PDB file of C-alpha atoms in Angstrom:
ATOM      1  CA  MET C   1      57.539  67.466  19.868  1.00  0.00           C
ATOM      2  CA  SER C   2      60.525  65.766  18.311  1.00  0.00           C
ATOM      3  CA  LYS C   3      64.000  66.380  19.583  1.00  0.00           C
ATOM      4  CA  ARG C   4      66.991  66.785  17.304  1.00  0.00           C
ATOM      5  CA  PRO C   5      69.757  64.248  17.678  1.00  0.00           C
ATOM      6  CA  ALA C   6      72.876  65.478  19.459  1.00  0.00           C
ATOM      7  CA  THR C   7      74.868  65.320  16.166  1.00  0.00           C
ATOM      8  CA  MET C   8      72.556  67.700  14.461  1.00  0.00           C
ATOM      9  CA  SER C   9      72.849  70.348  17.180  1.00  0.00           C
ATOM     10  CA  THR C  10      76.643  70.049  17.306  1.00  0.00           C
ATOM     11  CA  ASN C  11      76.768  70.265  13.519  1.00  0.00           C
ATOM     12  CA  TYR C  12      74.501  73.266  13.683  1.00  0.00           C
ATOM     13  CA  ASN C  13      76.696  74.929  16.326  1.00  0.00           C
ATOM     14  CA  SER C  14      79.938  74.118  14.495  1.00  0.00           C
ATOM     15  CA  ASN C  15      78.545  75.461  11.238  1.00  0.00           C
ATOM     16  CA  LYS C  16      76.958  78.534  12.779  1.00  0.00           C
ATOM     17  CA  ASN C  17      79.422  80.775  11.018  1.00  0.00           C
ATOM     18  CA  ASN C  18      79.037  78.853   7.735  1.00  0.00           C
ATOM     19  CA  LEU C  19      75.344  79.493   7.818  1.00  0.00           C
ATOM     20  CA  PHE C  20      75.695  83.151   6.718  1.00  0.00           C
ATOM     21  CA  TYR C  21      79.244  83.345   5.392  1.00  0.00           C
ATOM     22  CA  GLY C  22      79.691  80.200   3.386  1.00  0.00           C
ATOM     23  CA  SER C  23      82.030  77.285   4.128  1.00  0.00           C
ATOM     24  CA  SER C  24      85.334  79.141   3.846  1.00  0.00           C
ATOM     25  CA  GLY C  25      85.439  79.867   7.555  1.00  0.00           C
ATOM     26  CA  GLY C  26      85.977  83.552   7.098  1.00  0.00           C
ATOM     27  CA  GLY C  27      84.205  86.156   9.149  1.00  0.00           C
ATOM     28  CA  ALA C  28      82.600  89.431   8.100  1.00  0.00           C
ATOM     29  CA  GLY C  29      85.906  91.030   7.171  1.00  0.00           C
ATOM     30  CA  SER C  30      87.342  88.188   5.110  1.00  0.00           C
ATOM     31  CA  THR C  31      87.420  88.402   1.340  1.00  0.00           C
ATOM     32  CA  THR C  32      87.807  85.858  -1.295  1.00  0.00           C
ATOM     33  CA  SER C  33      88.931  86.035  -4.941  1.00  0.00           C
ATOM     34  CA  GLY C  34      85.650  87.695  -5.940  1.00  0.00           C
ATOM     35  CA  GLY C  35      86.373  90.680  -3.742  1.00  0.00           C
ATOM     36  CA  SER C  36      82.931  90.524  -2.032  1.00  0.00           C
ATOM     37  CA  SER C  37      82.585  89.814   1.686  1.00  0.00           C
ATOM     38  CA  TYR C  38      79.006  88.504   1.422  1.00  0.00           C
ATOM     39  CA  ARG C  39      78.487  84.727   1.177  1.00  0.00           C
ATOM     40  CA  PRO C  40      74.912  83.394   0.572  1.00  0.00           C
ATOM     41  CA  PRO C  41      73.436  81.161   3.303  1.00  0.00           C
ATOM     42  CA  ILE C  42      74.034  77.499   2.685  1.00  0.00           C
ATOM     43  CA  HIS C  43      71.728  75.656   5.102  1.00  0.00           C
ATOM     44  CA  TYR C  44      69.530  78.492   6.324  1.00  0.00           C
ATOM     45  CA  ALA C  45      66.536  77.667   4.063  1.00  0.00           C
ATOM     46  CA  LYS C  46      66.699  73.966   4.917  1.00  0.00           C
ATOM     47  CA  ASP C  47      66.913  74.676   8.652  1.00  0.00           C
ATOM     48  CA  GLN C  48      64.073  77.098   8.472  1.00  0.00           C
ATOM     49  CA  THR C  49      61.941  74.601   6.466  1.00  0.00           C
ATOM     50  CA  LYS C  50      62.666  71.917   9.085  1.00  0.00           C
ATOM     51  CA  ALA C  51      61.804  74.371  11.834  1.00  0.00           C
ATOM     52  CA  MET C  52      58.505  75.243  10.118  1.00  0.00           C
ATOM     53  CA  GLU C  53      57.672  71.607   9.534  1.00  0.00           C
ATOM     54  CA  ASP C  54      58.383  70.812  13.165  1.00  0.00           C
ATOM     55  CA  THR C  55      56.241  73.827  14.241  1.00  0.00           C
ATOM     56  CA  THR C  56      53.435  72.804  11.906  1.00  0.00           C
ATOM     57  CA  ARG C  57      53.569  69.204  13.066  1.00  0.00           C
ATOM     58  CA  THR C  58      53.476  70.327  16.738  1.00  0.00           C
ATOM     59  CA  PHE C  59      50.597  72.649  15.967  1.00  0.00           C
ATOM     60  CA  TYR C  60      48.585  69.834  14.375  1.00  0.00           C
ATOM     61  CA  GLN C  61      49.410  67.394  17.258  1.00  0.00           C
ATOM     62  CA  THR C  62      48.387  70.067  19.782  1.00  0.00           C
ATOM     63  CA  ASP C  63      45.212  70.814  17.875  1.00  0.00           C
ATOM     64  CA  ASP C  64      44.371  67.100  17.712  1.00  0.00           C
ATOM     65  CA  THR C  65      45.082  66.668  21.445  1.00  0.00           C
ATOM     66  CA  ALA C  66      42.889  69.751  22.197  1.00  0.00           C
ATOM     67  CA  ASN C  67      40.048  68.262  20.133  1.00  0.00           C
ATOM     68  CA  LYS C  68      40.349  64.926  21.917  1.00  0.00           C
ATOM     69  CA  VAL C  69      40.342  66.662  25.278  1.00  0.00           C
ATOM     70  CA  LEU C  70      37.358  68.828  24.273  1.00  0.00           C
ATOM     71  CA  ASN C  71      35.370  65.749  23.102  1.00  0.00           C
ATOM     72  CA  SER C  72      36.269  63.909  26.296  1.00  0.00           C
ATOM     73  CA  MET C  73      35.038  66.939  28.323  1.00  0.00           C
ATOM     74  CA  GLN C  74      31.783  67.132  26.356  1.00  0.00           C
ATOM     75  CA  LYS C  75      31.167  63.450  27.060  1.00  0.00           C
ATOM     76  CA  GLN C  76      31.864  64.019  30.702  1.00  0.00           C
ATOM     77  CA  ARG C  77      29.611  66.982  30.745  1.00  0.00           C
ATOM     78  CA  GLY C  78      26.805  64.851  29.364  1.00  0.00           C
ATOM     79  CA  GLN C  79      27.478  62.230  31.980  1.00  0.00           C
ATOM     80  CA  ILE C  80      27.434  64.849  34.751  1.00  0.00           C
ATOM     81  CA  GLN C  81      24.226  66.337  33.440  1.00  0.00           C
ATOM     82  CA  GLY C  82      22.666  62.876  33.418  1.00  0.00           C
ATOM     83  CA  ALA C  83      23.770  62.227  36.924  1.00  0.00           C
ATOM     84  CA  HIS C  84      22.402  65.615  37.945  1.00  0.00           C
ATOM     85  CA  GLU C  85      19.037  64.787  36.465  1.00  0.00           C
ATOM     86  CA  ASP C  86      19.067  61.360  38.161  1.00  0.00           C
ATOM     87  CA  VAL C  87      19.836  63.012  41.532  1.00  0.00           C
ATOM     88  CA  HIS C  88      17.080  65.530  40.955  1.00  0.00           C
ATOM     89  CA  GLY C  89      14.649  62.706  40.108  1.00  0.00           C
ATOM     90  CA  MET C  90      15.687  60.864  43.269  1.00  0.00           C
ATOM     91  CA  ARG C  91      15.147  63.941  45.425  1.00  0.00           C
ATOM     92  CA  GLU C  92      11.641  64.348  44.011  1.00  0.00           C
ATOM     93  CA  ALA C  93      10.920  60.717  44.611  1.00  0.00           C
ATOM     94  CA  MET C  94      12.190  61.052  48.181  1.00  0.00           C
ATOM     95  CA  GLU C  95       9.916  64.098  48.774  1.00  0.00           C
ATOM     96  CA  ARG C  96       6.938  62.121  47.438  1.00  0.00           C
ATOM     97  CA  ALA C  97       7.849  59.189  49.640  1.00  0.00           C
ATOM     98  CA  LYS C  98       8.122  61.495  52.721  1.00  0.00           C
ATOM     99  CA  GLN C  99       4.698  62.894  51.972  1.00  0.00           C
ATOM    100  CA  GLU C 100       3.237  59.410  51.533  1.00  0.00           C
ATOM    101  CA  LEU C 101       4.796  58.340  54.801  1.00  0.00           C
ATOM    102  CA  VAL C 102       3.237  61.291  56.607  1.00  0.00           C
ATOM    103  CA  VAL C 103      -0.166  60.350  55.168  1.00  0.00           C
ATOM    104  CA  LEU C 104       0.317  56.725  56.120  1.00  0.00           C
ATOM    105  CA  GLN C 105       1.350  57.649  59.641  1.00  0.00           C
ATOM    106  CA  GLN C 106      -1.773  59.775  59.961  1.00  0.00           C
ATOM    107  CA  LYS C 107      -3.954  56.858  58.736  1.00  0.00           C
ATOM    108  CA  TYR C 108      -2.145  54.537  61.181  1.00  0.00           C
ATOM    109  CA  ARG C 109      -2.776  56.878  64.126  1.00  0.00           C
ATOM    110  CA  SER C 110      -6.395  57.327  63.171  1.00  0.00           C
ATOM    111  CA  ARG C 111      -6.995  53.496  62.800  1.00  0.00           C
ATOM    112  CA  LYS C 112      -5.116  52.842  66.030  1.00  0.00           C
ATOM    113  CA  GLN C 113      -7.321  55.311  67.886  1.00  0.00           C
ATOM    114  CA  LYS C 114     -10.452  53.775  66.405  1.00  0.00           C
ATOM    115  CA  LEU C 115      -9.228  50.327  67.412  1.00  0.00           C
ATOM    116  CA  TYR C 116      -8.467  51.476  70.972  1.00  0.00           C
ATOM    117  CA  PHE C 117     -11.901  53.047  71.149  1.00  0.00           C
ATOM    118  CA  THR C 118     -13.507  49.850  69.942  1.00  0.00           C
ATOM    119  CA  ILE C 119     -11.560  47.807  72.455  1.00  0.00           C
ATOM    120  CA  PHE C 120     -12.582  50.168  75.227  1.00  0.00           C
ATOM    121  CA  LEU C 121     -16.260  49.964  74.183  1.00  0.00           C
ATOM    122  CA  LEU C 122     -16.166  46.176  74.042  1.00  0.00           C
ATOM    123  CA  GLY C 123     -14.382  46.030  77.441  1.00  0.00           C
ATOM    124  CA  LEU C 124     -16.924  48.476  78.956  1.00  0.00           C
ATOM    125  CA  THR C 125     -19.832  46.439  77.536  1.00  0.00           C
ATOM    126  CA  ASP C 126     -18.340  43.244  78.903  1.00  0.00           C
ATOM    127  CA  PHE C 127     -17.840  44.842  82.348  1.00  0.00           C
ATOM    128  CA  LEU C 128     -21.439  46.183  82.391  1.00  0.00           C
ATOM    129  CA  LEU C 129     -22.799  42.808  81.348  1.00  0.00           C
ATOM    130  CA  LEU C 130     -20.725  41.157  84.156  1.00  0.00           C
ATOM    131  CA  VAL C 131     -22.115  43.643  86.653  1.00  0.00           C
ATOM    132  CA  ARG C 132     -25.641  42.986  85.379  1.00  0.00           C
ATOM    133  CA  MET C 133     -25.132  39.264  85.806  1.00  0.00           C
ATOM    134  CA  PHE C 134     -24.170  39.783  89.496  1.00  0.00           C
ATOM    135  CA  GLN C 135     -27.145  41.994  90.107  1.00  0.00           C
ATOM    136  CA  CYS C 136     -29.618  39.635  88.472  1.00  0.00           C
ATOM    137  CA  HIS C 137     -28.121  36.462  90.117  1.00  0.00           C
ATOM    138  CA  GLY C 138     -26.747  34.848  86.937  1.00  0.00           C
ATOM    139  CA  SER C 139     -29.345  36.120  84.467  1.00  0.00           C
ATOM    140  CA  PHE C 140     -29.213  39.062  82.160  1.00  0.00           C
ATOM    141  CA  PHE C 141     -32.858  39.774  82.610  1.00  0.00           C
ATOM    142  CA  CYS C 142     -34.231  40.706  86.061  1.00  0.00           C
TER     143      CYS C 142
END
């Protein structure tokens, strides 16, 4: 929005009466040699044209700014939707990873139990063979 210079506003205020009654400085009751009290507006059309031009210019600037903001918001919306999709994909990947970890932990426990059972069997076999050696005086066969 453009501001008027101070000289224009003071000229406008000083010529307010001249706007409707001409430049003679007379009021509504003053008459001139023509006998008519009406004076045609001098600057009214120019001032109204300037006001309309300023209003139109402001409207187009506002419209342009609104379009820029709307385009920016649409881009941001696209970015946010993309981020939302990425987050959703990451959540799905985390759920799959959790499930895989549960399966891997179950396999680990199962293999660990099998290993402990094998160690127990080998230790028991070794102990029984050691006992057998003492019974048979150093030989496995009695």
